[in-house]
Short mmCIF file of C-alpha atoms in Angstrom, two decimals:
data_model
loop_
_atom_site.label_atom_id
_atom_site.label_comp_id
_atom_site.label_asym_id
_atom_site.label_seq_id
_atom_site.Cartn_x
_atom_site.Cartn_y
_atom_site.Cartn_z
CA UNK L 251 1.42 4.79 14.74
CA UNK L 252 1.56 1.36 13.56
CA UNK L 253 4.39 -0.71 14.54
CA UNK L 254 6.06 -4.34 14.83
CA UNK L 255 8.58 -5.12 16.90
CA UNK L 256 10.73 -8.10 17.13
CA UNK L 257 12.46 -9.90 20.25
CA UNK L 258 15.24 -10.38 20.86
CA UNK L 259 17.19 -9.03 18.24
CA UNK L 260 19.53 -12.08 17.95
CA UNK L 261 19.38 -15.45 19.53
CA UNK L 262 22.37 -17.83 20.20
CA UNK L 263 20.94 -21.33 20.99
CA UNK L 264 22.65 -24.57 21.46
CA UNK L 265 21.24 -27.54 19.51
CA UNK L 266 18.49 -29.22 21.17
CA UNK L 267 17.83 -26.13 23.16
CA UNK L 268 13.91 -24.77 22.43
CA UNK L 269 13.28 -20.66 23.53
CA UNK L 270 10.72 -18.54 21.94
CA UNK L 271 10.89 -15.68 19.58
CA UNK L 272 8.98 -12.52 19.90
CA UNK L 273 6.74 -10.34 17.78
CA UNK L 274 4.71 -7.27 19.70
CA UNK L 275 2.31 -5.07 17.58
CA UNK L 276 0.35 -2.45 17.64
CA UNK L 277 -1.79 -1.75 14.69
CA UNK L 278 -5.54 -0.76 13.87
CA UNK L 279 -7.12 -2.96 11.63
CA UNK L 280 -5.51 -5.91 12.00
CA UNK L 281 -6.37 -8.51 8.89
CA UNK L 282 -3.00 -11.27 9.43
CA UNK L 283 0.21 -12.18 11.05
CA UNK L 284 2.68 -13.63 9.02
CA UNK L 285 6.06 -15.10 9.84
CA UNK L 286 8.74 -15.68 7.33
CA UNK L 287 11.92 -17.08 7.85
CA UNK L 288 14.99 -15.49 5.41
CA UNK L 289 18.20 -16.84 4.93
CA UNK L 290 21.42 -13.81 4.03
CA UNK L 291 21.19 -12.97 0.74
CA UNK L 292 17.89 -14.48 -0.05
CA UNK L 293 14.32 -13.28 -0.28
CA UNK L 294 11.94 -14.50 2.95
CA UNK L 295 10.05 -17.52 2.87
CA UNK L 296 6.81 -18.06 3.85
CA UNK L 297 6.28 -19.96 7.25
CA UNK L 298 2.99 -19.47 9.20
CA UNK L 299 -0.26 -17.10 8.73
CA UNK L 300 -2.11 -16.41 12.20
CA UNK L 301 -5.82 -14.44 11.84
CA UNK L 302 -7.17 -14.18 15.05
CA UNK L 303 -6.03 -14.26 18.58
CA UNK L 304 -6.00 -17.90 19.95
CA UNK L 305 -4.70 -19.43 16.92
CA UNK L 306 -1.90 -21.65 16.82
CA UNK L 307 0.17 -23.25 13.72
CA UNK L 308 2.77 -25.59 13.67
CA UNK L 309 5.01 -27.12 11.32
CA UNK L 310 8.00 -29.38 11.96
CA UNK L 311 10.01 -27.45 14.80
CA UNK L 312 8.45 -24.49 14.57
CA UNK L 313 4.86 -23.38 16.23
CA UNK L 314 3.55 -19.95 16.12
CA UNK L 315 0.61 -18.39 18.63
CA UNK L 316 -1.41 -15.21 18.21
CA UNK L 317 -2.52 -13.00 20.75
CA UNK L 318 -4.06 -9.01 20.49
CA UNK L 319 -0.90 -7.84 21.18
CA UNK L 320 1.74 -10.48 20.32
CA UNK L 321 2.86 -13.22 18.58
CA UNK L 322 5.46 -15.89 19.50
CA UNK L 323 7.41 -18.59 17.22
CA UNK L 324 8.52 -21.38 19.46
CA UNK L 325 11.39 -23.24 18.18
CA UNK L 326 11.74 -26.78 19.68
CA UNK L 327 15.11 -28.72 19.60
CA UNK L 328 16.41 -26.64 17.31
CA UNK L 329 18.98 -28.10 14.98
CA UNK L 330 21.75 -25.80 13.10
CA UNK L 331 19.56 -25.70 9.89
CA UNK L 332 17.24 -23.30 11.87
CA UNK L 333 19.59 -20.89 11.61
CA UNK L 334 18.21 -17.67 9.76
CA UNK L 335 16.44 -14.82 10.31
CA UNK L 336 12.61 -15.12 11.10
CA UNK L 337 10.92 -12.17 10.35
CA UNK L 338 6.98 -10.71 11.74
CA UNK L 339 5.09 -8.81 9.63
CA UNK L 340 1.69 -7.85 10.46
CA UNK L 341 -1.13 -6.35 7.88
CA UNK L 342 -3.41 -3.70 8.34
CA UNK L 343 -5.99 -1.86 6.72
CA UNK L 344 -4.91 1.25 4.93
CA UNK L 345 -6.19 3.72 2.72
CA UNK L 346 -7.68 1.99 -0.31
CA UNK L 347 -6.69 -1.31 0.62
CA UNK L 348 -4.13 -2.27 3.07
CA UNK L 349 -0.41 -2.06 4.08
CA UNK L 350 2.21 -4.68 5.41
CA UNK L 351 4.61 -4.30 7.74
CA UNK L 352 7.73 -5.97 8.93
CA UNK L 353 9.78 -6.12 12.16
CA UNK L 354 13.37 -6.24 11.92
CA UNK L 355 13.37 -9.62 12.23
CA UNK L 356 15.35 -11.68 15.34
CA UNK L 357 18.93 -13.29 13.91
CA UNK L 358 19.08 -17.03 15.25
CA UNK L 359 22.10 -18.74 15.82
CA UNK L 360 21.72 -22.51 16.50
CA UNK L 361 25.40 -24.22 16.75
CA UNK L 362 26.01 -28.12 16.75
CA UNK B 126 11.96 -21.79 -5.38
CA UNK B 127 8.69 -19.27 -4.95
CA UNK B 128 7.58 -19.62 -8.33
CA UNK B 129 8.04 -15.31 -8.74
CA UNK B 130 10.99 -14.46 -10.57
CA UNK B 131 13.47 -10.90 -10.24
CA UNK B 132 15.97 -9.47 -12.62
CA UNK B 133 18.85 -8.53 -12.76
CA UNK B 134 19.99 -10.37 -10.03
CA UNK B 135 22.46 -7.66 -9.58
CA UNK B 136 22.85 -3.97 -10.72
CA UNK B 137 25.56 -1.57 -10.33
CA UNK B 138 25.17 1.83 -11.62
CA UNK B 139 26.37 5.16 -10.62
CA UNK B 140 24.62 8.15 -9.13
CA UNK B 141 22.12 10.22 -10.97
CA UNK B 142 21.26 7.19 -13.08
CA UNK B 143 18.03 5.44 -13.74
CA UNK B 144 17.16 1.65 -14.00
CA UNK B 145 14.21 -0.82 -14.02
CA UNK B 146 13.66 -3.46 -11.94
CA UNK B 147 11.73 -6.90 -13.11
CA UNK B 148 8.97 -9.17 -11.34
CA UNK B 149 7.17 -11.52 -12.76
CA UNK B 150 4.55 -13.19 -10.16
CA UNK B 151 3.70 -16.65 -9.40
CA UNK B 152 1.38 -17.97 -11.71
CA UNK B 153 -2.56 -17.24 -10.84
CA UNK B 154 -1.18 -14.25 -8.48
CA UNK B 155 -2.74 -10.97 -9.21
CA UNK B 156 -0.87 -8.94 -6.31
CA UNK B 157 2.65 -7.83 -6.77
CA UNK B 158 4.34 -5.72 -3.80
CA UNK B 159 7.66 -4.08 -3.69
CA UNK B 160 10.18 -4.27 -0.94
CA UNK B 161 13.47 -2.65 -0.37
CA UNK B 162 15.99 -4.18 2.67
CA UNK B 163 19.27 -2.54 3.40
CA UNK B 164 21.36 -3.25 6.27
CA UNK B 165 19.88 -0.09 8.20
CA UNK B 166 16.29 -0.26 7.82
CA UNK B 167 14.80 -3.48 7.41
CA UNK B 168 12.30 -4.53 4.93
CA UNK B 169 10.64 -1.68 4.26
CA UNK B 170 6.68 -2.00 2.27
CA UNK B 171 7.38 0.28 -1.15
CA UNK B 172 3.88 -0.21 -3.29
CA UNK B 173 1.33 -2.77 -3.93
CA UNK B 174 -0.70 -3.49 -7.24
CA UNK B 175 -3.41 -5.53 -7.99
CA UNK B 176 -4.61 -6.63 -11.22
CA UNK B 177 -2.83 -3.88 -12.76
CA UNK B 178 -4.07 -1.07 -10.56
CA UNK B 179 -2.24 0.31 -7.79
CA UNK B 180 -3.79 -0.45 -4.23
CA UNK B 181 -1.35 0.72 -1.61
CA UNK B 182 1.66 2.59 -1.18
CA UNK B 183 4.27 2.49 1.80
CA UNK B 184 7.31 4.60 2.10
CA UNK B 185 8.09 5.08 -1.16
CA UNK B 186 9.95 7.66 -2.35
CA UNK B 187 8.83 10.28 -5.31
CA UNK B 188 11.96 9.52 -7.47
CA UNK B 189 10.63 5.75 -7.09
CA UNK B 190 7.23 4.59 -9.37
CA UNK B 191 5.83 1.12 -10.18
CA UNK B 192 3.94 -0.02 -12.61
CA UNK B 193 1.56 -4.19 -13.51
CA UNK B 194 1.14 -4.45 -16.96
CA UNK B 195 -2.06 -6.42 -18.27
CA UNK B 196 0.26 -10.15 -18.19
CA UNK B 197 0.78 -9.01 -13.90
CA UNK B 198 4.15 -8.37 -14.55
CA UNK B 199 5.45 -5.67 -12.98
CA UNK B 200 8.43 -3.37 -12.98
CA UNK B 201 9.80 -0.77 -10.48
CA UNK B 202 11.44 2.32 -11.99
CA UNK B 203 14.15 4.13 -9.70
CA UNK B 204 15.53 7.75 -10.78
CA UNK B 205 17.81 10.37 -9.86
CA UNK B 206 19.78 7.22 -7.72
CA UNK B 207 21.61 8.08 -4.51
CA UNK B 208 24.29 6.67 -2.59
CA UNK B 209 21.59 5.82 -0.29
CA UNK B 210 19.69 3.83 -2.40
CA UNK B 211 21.90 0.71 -2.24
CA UNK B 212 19.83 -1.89 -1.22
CA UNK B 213 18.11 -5.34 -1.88
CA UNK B 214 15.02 -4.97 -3.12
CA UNK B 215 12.44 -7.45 -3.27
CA UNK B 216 9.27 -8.25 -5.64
CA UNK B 217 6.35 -10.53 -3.70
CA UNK B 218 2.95 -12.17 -5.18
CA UNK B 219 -0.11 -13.32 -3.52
CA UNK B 220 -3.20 -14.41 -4.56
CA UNK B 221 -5.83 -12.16 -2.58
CA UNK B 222 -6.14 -8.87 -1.91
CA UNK B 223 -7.36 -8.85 1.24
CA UNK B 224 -7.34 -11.62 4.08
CA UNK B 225 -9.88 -14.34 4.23
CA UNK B 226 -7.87 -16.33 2.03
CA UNK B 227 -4.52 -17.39 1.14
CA UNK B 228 -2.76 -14.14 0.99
CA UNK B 229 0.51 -14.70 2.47
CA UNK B 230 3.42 -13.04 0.36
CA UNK B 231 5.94 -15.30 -1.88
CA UNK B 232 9.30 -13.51 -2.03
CA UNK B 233 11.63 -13.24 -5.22
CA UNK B 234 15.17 -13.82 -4.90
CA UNK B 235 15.66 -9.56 -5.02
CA UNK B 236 17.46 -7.59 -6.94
CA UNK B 237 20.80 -6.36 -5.57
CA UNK B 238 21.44 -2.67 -6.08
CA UNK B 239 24.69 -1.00 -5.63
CA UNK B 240 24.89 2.79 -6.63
CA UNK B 241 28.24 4.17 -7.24
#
């Protein structure tokens, strides 16, 4: 069965303080790994896209790496406007076309 | 802002009732996909159109049917509502249908049930 899952399920970081989120998967089919950061009561935004294993993205704080069987979203010097939830969703190939799926996501907590 | 755009913003109706959900996609878009979050379950993949036809389904219930008209709006129809069926749910666009290119997902701002 195809499934994504997220670690650790919340984070507590000082600021200034880098760690590394998790994302494990196991899917057939694989076509992208997406991470998306959401804030409560808002829909996810759009951070990274990884295709193949190996690759590596980065933007500002944040770089996410790709393996076959997991992805990680480093966070370094976090400040308290990286607060959110960042969410893993991986996409495979389905019936017809192809399904997404999301992990629960890992709650980060970055205080001053 | 995401560019796709979700009403209501809210909706509270009582059980047994219908309603009708709105999504309009980013411009240039032709992929629309359906989302529902509650606290319990995550963000869970409903249905996926494309250019008007229908190209995958998650775990969507039978109650619960979708539809892209021909200007890639779309609208999600939920009957026969249950207590259980409180929830966000969420409208995304992308471009592609398939990987190769940009096909990352752009998120509304959901729609926030509450079933009495």
């Amino acid at each position: 069965e195809d499934q994504v899952t997220q670690s650790p399920e919340a984070l507590r970081l000082q600021e200034g303080e880098s760690s590394s989120l998790n994302c494990s998967y196991t899917v057939s089919g694989l076509r992208g790994l997406f991470w998306y950061r959401q804030d409560p009561g808002k829909g996810p935004e759009f951070l990274f896209t990884l295709y193949s294993a190996g690759e590596e993205k980065e933007k500002e704080r944040l770089k996410a790496t790709l393996t076959k069987k997991e992805s990680f979203l480093h966070i370094t010097a976090p400040k308290p406007e990286d607060s959110a939830t960042y969410l893993c969703a991986v996409q495979a190939k389905n019936t017809g076309g192809f399904k997404t799926i999301f992990g629960a996501g890992t709650r980060l907590f970055v205080k001053a | 802002d995401s560019g796709v755009t979700q009403t209501p913003k809210h909706l509270i109706t009582a059980t047994g009732q219908r309603v009708t959900l709105r999504c309009s996609p980013r411009s240039g878009d032709l992929s629309v996909y359906w989302y529902q979050q509650s606290l319990d379950q995550g963000l869970q993949f409903l249905i996926q159109y494309y250019n008007g036809e229908e190209r995958a389904k998650g775990n969507i219930l039978e109650r619960f049917s979708a539809q892209q008209f021909p200007d890639l709006h779309s609208e999600l129809n939920l009957s026969s509502l249950e207590l259980g069926d409180s929830a966000l749910y969420f409208c995304a666009s992308s471009v592609a249908l398939l990987a190769g290119g940009d096909n990352e997902q752009f998120f509304g701002p959901g729609t926030r049930l509450t079933v009495l």
